[in-house]
mmCIF file of N, CA and C in Angstrom:
data_model
loop_
_atom_site.group_PDB
_atom_site.id
_atom_site.type_symbol
_atom_site.label_atom_id
_atom_site.label_comp_id
_atom_site.label_asym_id
_atom_site.label_seq_id
_atom_site.Cartn_x
_atom_site.Cartn_y
_atom_site.Cartn_z
ATOM 1 N N MET A 1 119.315 113.743 102.068
ATOM 2 C CA MET A 1 118.870 113.036 103.248
ATOM 3 C C MET A 1 118.366 111.651 102.836
ATOM 4 N N VAL A 2 118.856 110.629 103.482
ATOM 5 C CA VAL A 2 118.407 109.263 103.250
ATOM 6 C C VAL A 2 117.465 108.882 104.385
ATOM 7 N N ILE A 3 116.320 108.362 104.037
ATOM 8 C CA ILE A 3 115.327 107.986 105.038
ATOM 9 C C ILE A 3 115.309 106.470 105.180
ATOM 10 N N ASP A 4 115.470 105.994 106.403
ATOM 11 C CA ASP A 4 115.430 104.564 106.675
ATOM 12 C C ASP A 4 114.123 104.246 107.395
ATOM 13 N N ILE A 5 113.077 104.113 106.621
ATOM 14 C CA ILE A 5 111.747 103.883 107.177
ATOM 15 C C ILE A 5 111.676 102.539 107.893
ATOM 16 N N GLY A 6 112.309 101.530 107.336
ATOM 17 C CA GLY A 6 112.284 100.206 107.954
ATOM 18 C C GLY A 6 112.852 100.214 109.358
ATOM 19 N N LYS A 7 113.946 100.933 109.541
ATOM 20 C CA LYS A 7 114.574 101.036 110.861
ATOM 21 C C LYS A 7 113.622 101.697 111.851
ATOM 22 N N ALA A 8 112.940 102.745 111.404
ATOM 23 C CA ALA A 8 111.988 103.447 112.269
ATOM 24 C C ALA A 8 110.803 102.551 112.623
ATOM 25 N N ILE A 9 110.326 101.780 111.662
ATOM 26 C CA ILE A 9 109.212 100.861 111.916
ATOM 27 C C ILE A 9 109.616 99.830 112.956
ATOM 28 N N LYS A 10 110.792 99.245 112.782
ATOM 29 C CA LYS A 10 111.251 98.219 113.724
ATOM 30 C C LYS A 10 111.412 98.792 115.127
ATOM 31 N N LYS A 11 112.017 99.955 115.235
ATOM 32 C CA LYS A 11 112.224 100.581 116.542
ATOM 33 C C LYS A 11 110.889 100.838 117.234
ATOM 34 N N LEU A 12 109.938 101.371 116.497
ATOM 35 C CA LEU A 12 108.625 101.665 117.059
ATOM 36 C C LEU A 12 107.870 100.383 117.401
ATOM 37 N N ARG A 13 107.939 99.399 116.519
ATOM 38 C CA ARG A 13 107.262 98.114 116.767
ATOM 39 C C ARG A 13 107.780 97.473 118.050
ATOM 40 N N ILE A 14 109.090 97.460 118.219
ATOM 41 C CA ILE A 14 109.688 96.853 119.407
ATOM 42 C C ILE A 14 109.329 97.649 120.660
ATOM 43 N N SER A 15 109.326 98.966 120.557
ATOM 44 C CA SER A 15 108.987 99.795 121.724
ATOM 45 C C SER A 15 107.546 99.560 122.172
ATOM 46 N N LYS A 16 106.694 99.152 121.238
ATOM 47 C CA LYS A 16 105.298 98.864 121.566
ATOM 48 C C LYS A 16 105.081 97.382 121.881
ATOM 49 N N LYS A 17 106.202 96.643 121.959
ATOM 50 C CA LYS A 17 106.175 95.219 122.299
ATOM 51 C C LYS A 17 105.305 94.393 121.347
ATOM 52 N N LEU A 18 105.428 94.713 120.065
ATOM 53 C CA LEU A 18 104.693 93.989 119.033
ATOM 54 C C LEU A 18 105.642 93.087 118.261
ATOM 55 N N THR A 19 105.158 91.927 117.885
ATOM 56 C CA THR A 19 105.921 91.039 117.014
ATOM 57 C C THR A 19 105.617 91.401 115.565
ATOM 58 N N LEU A 20 106.409 90.849 114.660
ATOM 59 C CA LEU A 20 106.105 91.030 113.238
ATOM 60 C C LEU A 20 104.714 90.484 112.930
ATOM 61 N N LYS A 21 104.353 89.384 113.560
ATOM 62 C CA LYS A 21 103.028 88.784 113.355
ATOM 63 C C LYS A 21 101.931 89.738 113.816
ATOM 64 N N ASP A 22 102.134 90.368 114.968
ATOM 65 C CA ASP A 22 101.151 91.343 115.458
ATOM 66 C C ASP A 22 100.962 92.472 114.447
ATOM 67 N N LEU A 23 102.082 93.006 113.965
ATOM 68 C CA LEU A 23 102.013 94.109 113.004
ATOM 69 C C LEU A 23 101.383 93.645 111.695
ATOM 70 N N SER A 24 101.696 92.437 111.295
ATOM 71 C CA SER A 24 101.104 91.868 110.091
ATOM 72 C C SER A 24 99.581 91.773 110.227
ATOM 73 N N ASP A 25 99.137 91.294 111.365
ATOM 74 C CA ASP A 25 97.696 91.169 111.610
ATOM 75 C C ASP A 25 97.001 92.527 111.589
ATOM 76 N N ARG A 26 97.677 93.544 112.075
ATOM 77 C CA ARG A 26 97.090 94.884 112.149
ATOM 78 C C ARG A 26 97.094 95.608 110.806
ATOM 79 N N THR A 27 98.024 95.243 109.925
ATOM 80 C CA THR A 27 98.175 95.978 108.664
ATOM 81 C C THR A 27 97.704 95.218 107.437
ATOM 82 N N GLY A 28 97.649 93.898 107.530
ATOM 83 C CA GLY A 28 97.329 93.098 106.354
ATOM 84 C C GLY A 28 98.537 92.844 105.468
ATOM 85 N N LEU A 29 99.707 93.306 105.899
ATOM 86 C CA LEU A 29 100.950 93.058 105.158
ATOM 87 C C LEU A 29 101.583 91.782 105.695
ATOM 88 N N SER A 30 102.240 91.027 104.835
ATOM 89 C CA SER A 30 102.817 89.759 105.273
ATOM 90 C C SER A 30 104.003 89.975 106.208
ATOM 91 N N THR A 31 104.240 88.994 107.072
ATOM 92 C CA THR A 31 105.393 89.080 107.976
ATOM 93 C C THR A 31 106.690 89.090 107.181
ATOM 94 N N GLY A 32 106.734 88.357 106.086
ATOM 95 C CA GLY A 32 107.930 88.333 105.243
ATOM 96 C C GLY A 32 108.232 89.702 104.661
ATOM 97 N N PHE A 33 107.191 90.372 104.168
ATOM 98 C CA PHE A 33 107.369 91.712 103.623
ATOM 99 C C PHE A 33 107.834 92.672 104.704
ATOM 100 N N LEU A 34 107.188 92.632 105.866
ATOM 101 C CA LEU A 34 107.561 93.534 106.958
ATOM 102 C C LEU A 34 108.996 93.288 107.409
ATOM 103 N N SER A 35 109.390 92.032 107.458
ATOM 104 C CA SER A 35 110.767 91.698 107.828
ATOM 105 C C SER A 35 111.756 92.277 106.823
ATOM 106 N N GLN A 36 111.471 92.105 105.547
ATOM 107 C CA GLN A 36 112.340 92.663 104.503
ATOM 108 C C GLN A 36 112.383 94.186 104.587
ATOM 109 N N LEU A 37 111.254 94.793 104.870
ATOM 110 C CA LEU A 37 111.180 96.244 104.999
ATOM 111 C C LEU A 37 112.051 96.728 106.153
ATOM 112 N N GLU A 38 111.940 96.071 107.293
ATOM 113 C CA GLU A 38 112.729 96.464 108.460
ATOM 114 C C GLU A 38 114.231 96.301 108.224
ATOM 115 N N ARG A 39 114.596 95.362 107.379
ATOM 116 C CA ARG A 39 116.016 95.134 107.071
ATOM 117 C C ARG A 39 116.500 95.962 105.889
ATOM 118 N N GLY A 40 115.616 96.775 105.325
ATOM 119 C CA GLY A 40 116.002 97.653 104.230
ATOM 120 C C GLY A 40 116.137 96.965 102.891
ATOM 121 N N LEU A 41 115.492 95.814 102.733
ATOM 122 C CA LEU A 41 115.607 95.037 101.501
ATOM 123 C C LEU A 41 114.511 95.339 100.489
ATOM 124 N N THR A 42 113.515 96.105 100.907
ATOM 125 C CA THR A 42 112.419 96.451 100.008
ATOM 126 C C THR A 42 111.897 97.839 100.360
ATOM 127 N N THR A 43 111.073 98.368 99.507
ATOM 128 C CA THR A 43 110.450 99.668 99.755
ATOM 129 C C THR A 43 108.966 99.465 100.027
ATOM 130 N N ILE A 44 108.302 100.529 100.431
ATOM 131 C CA ILE A 44 106.886 100.430 100.774
ATOM 132 C C ILE A 44 106.109 101.547 100.079
ATOM 133 N N ALA A 45 104.931 101.201 99.611
ATOM 134 C CA ALA A 45 104.042 102.194 99.002
ATOM 135 C C ALA A 45 103.463 103.081 100.101
ATOM 136 N N ILE A 46 103.134 104.296 99.747
ATOM 137 C CA ILE A 46 102.652 105.262 100.734
ATOM 138 C C ILE A 46 101.360 104.801 101.407
ATOM 139 N N ASP A 47 100.472 104.135 100.688
ATOM 140 C CA ASP A 47 99.227 103.667 101.312
ATOM 141 C C ASP A 47 99.497 102.564 102.326
ATOM 142 N N SER A 48 100.464 101.703 102.036
ATOM 143 C CA SER A 48 100.838 100.661 102.992
ATOM 144 C C SER A 48 101.536 101.270 104.201
ATOM 145 N N LEU A 49 102.360 102.288 103.966
ATOM 146 C CA LEU A 49 103.026 102.969 105.076
ATOM 147 C C LEU A 49 101.994 103.637 105.980
ATOM 148 N N GLU A 50 100.945 104.157 105.377
ATOM 149 C CA GLU A 50 99.871 104.758 106.171
ATOM 150 C C GLU A 50 99.194 103.701 107.043
ATOM 151 N N ASN A 51 99.001 102.492 106.510
ATOM 152 C CA ASN A 51 98.440 101.393 107.304
ATOM 153 C C ASN A 51 99.350 101.061 108.479
ATOM 154 N N VAL A 52 100.655 101.035 108.232
ATOM 155 C CA VAL A 52 101.626 100.752 109.294
ATOM 156 C C VAL A 52 101.563 101.854 110.354
ATOM 157 N N ALA A 53 101.529 103.098 109.913
ATOM 158 C CA ALA A 53 101.451 104.221 110.854
ATOM 159 C C ALA A 53 100.201 104.108 111.727
ATOM 160 N N ASN A 54 99.078 103.807 111.117
ATOM 161 C CA ASN A 54 97.834 103.648 111.878
ATOM 162 C C ASN A 54 97.937 102.490 112.860
ATOM 163 N N ALA A 55 98.524 101.383 112.429
ATOM 164 C CA ALA A 55 98.666 100.211 113.290
ATOM 165 C C ALA A 55 99.575 100.493 114.482
ATOM 166 N N LEU A 56 100.561 101.369 114.280
ATOM 167 C CA LEU A 56 101.503 101.709 115.348
ATOM 168 C C LEU A 56 101.086 102.978 116.094
ATOM 169 N N ASP A 57 99.928 103.510 115.730
ATOM 170 C CA ASP A 57 99.344 104.676 116.394
ATOM 171 C C ASP A 57 100.251 105.905 116.339
ATOM 172 N N VAL A 58 100.797 106.162 115.151
ATOM 173 C CA VAL A 58 101.590 107.373 114.917
ATOM 174 C C VAL A 58 101.108 108.026 113.630
ATOM 175 N N ASP A 59 101.436 109.291 113.479
ATOM 176 C CA ASP A 59 101.134 110.003 112.252
ATOM 177 C C ASP A 59 102.106 109.557 111.166
ATOM 178 N N LEU A 60 101.671 109.587 109.941
ATOM 179 C CA LEU A 60 102.517 109.208 108.810
ATOM 180 C C LEU A 60 103.830 109.993 108.803
ATOM 181 N N SER A 61 103.780 111.241 109.214
ATOM 182 C CA SER A 61 104.982 112.084 109.210
ATOM 183 C C SER A 61 106.060 111.582 110.167
ATOM 184 N N TYR A 62 105.697 110.747 111.121
ATOM 185 C CA TYR A 62 106.680 110.189 112.060
ATOM 186 C C TYR A 62 107.838 109.538 111.312
ATOM 187 N N PHE A 63 107.524 108.833 110.246
ATOM 188 C CA PHE A 63 108.550 108.084 109.519
ATOM 189 C C PHE A 63 109.441 108.981 108.671
ATOM 190 N N ILE A 64 108.972 110.161 108.373
ATOM 191 C CA ILE A 64 109.754 111.077 107.545
ATOM 192 C C ILE A 64 110.509 112.089 108.397
ATOM 193 N N LEU A 65 109.900 112.517 109.484
ATOM 194 C CA LEU A 65 110.487 113.572 110.301
ATOM 195 C C LEU A 65 111.306 113.067 111.481
ATOM 196 N N SER A 66 111.222 111.772 111.786
ATOM 197 C CA SER A 66 111.957 111.212 112.915
ATOM 198 C C SER A 66 113.456 111.399 112.733
ATOM 199 N N LYS A 67 114.141 111.812 113.804
ATOM 200 C CA LYS A 67 115.591 112.014 113.722
ATOM 201 C C LYS A 67 116.318 110.707 113.425
ATOM 202 N N ASP A 68 115.720 109.569 113.772
ATOM 203 C CA ASP A 68 116.335 108.273 113.492
ATOM 204 C C ASP A 68 116.364 107.967 112.002
ATOM 205 N N ASN A 69 115.592 108.704 111.221
ATOM 206 C CA ASN A 69 115.492 108.432 109.792
ATOM 207 C C ASN A 69 116.428 109.277 108.950
ATOM 208 N N LYS A 70 117.193 110.125 109.572
ATOM 209 C CA LYS A 70 118.090 110.999 108.819
ATOM 210 C C LYS A 70 119.516 110.483 108.902
ATOM 211 N N LYS A 71 120.092 110.206 107.764
ATOM 212 C CA LYS A 71 121.480 109.773 107.717
ATOM 213 C C LYS A 71 122.348 111.018 107.665
ATOM 214 N N GLU A 72 123.263 111.086 108.578
ATOM 215 C CA GLU A 72 124.104 112.284 108.649
ATOM 216 C C GLU A 72 125.374 112.116 107.865
#
């Protein structure tokens, strides 16, 4: 199973009508890093992913268990 966490973050961020800047302000992660993450160009440490989950008001497991994250 391949997990596309960046895709899930972007989908959730957009559904909550947040910009990359908004998410950056909420997480302390740079907009450049978040952009690269959403495009699948970089990976994220678990503690940073937890910050993103908290900022988007979801449980950390959302990014692992979401059906959008499973490559078939």
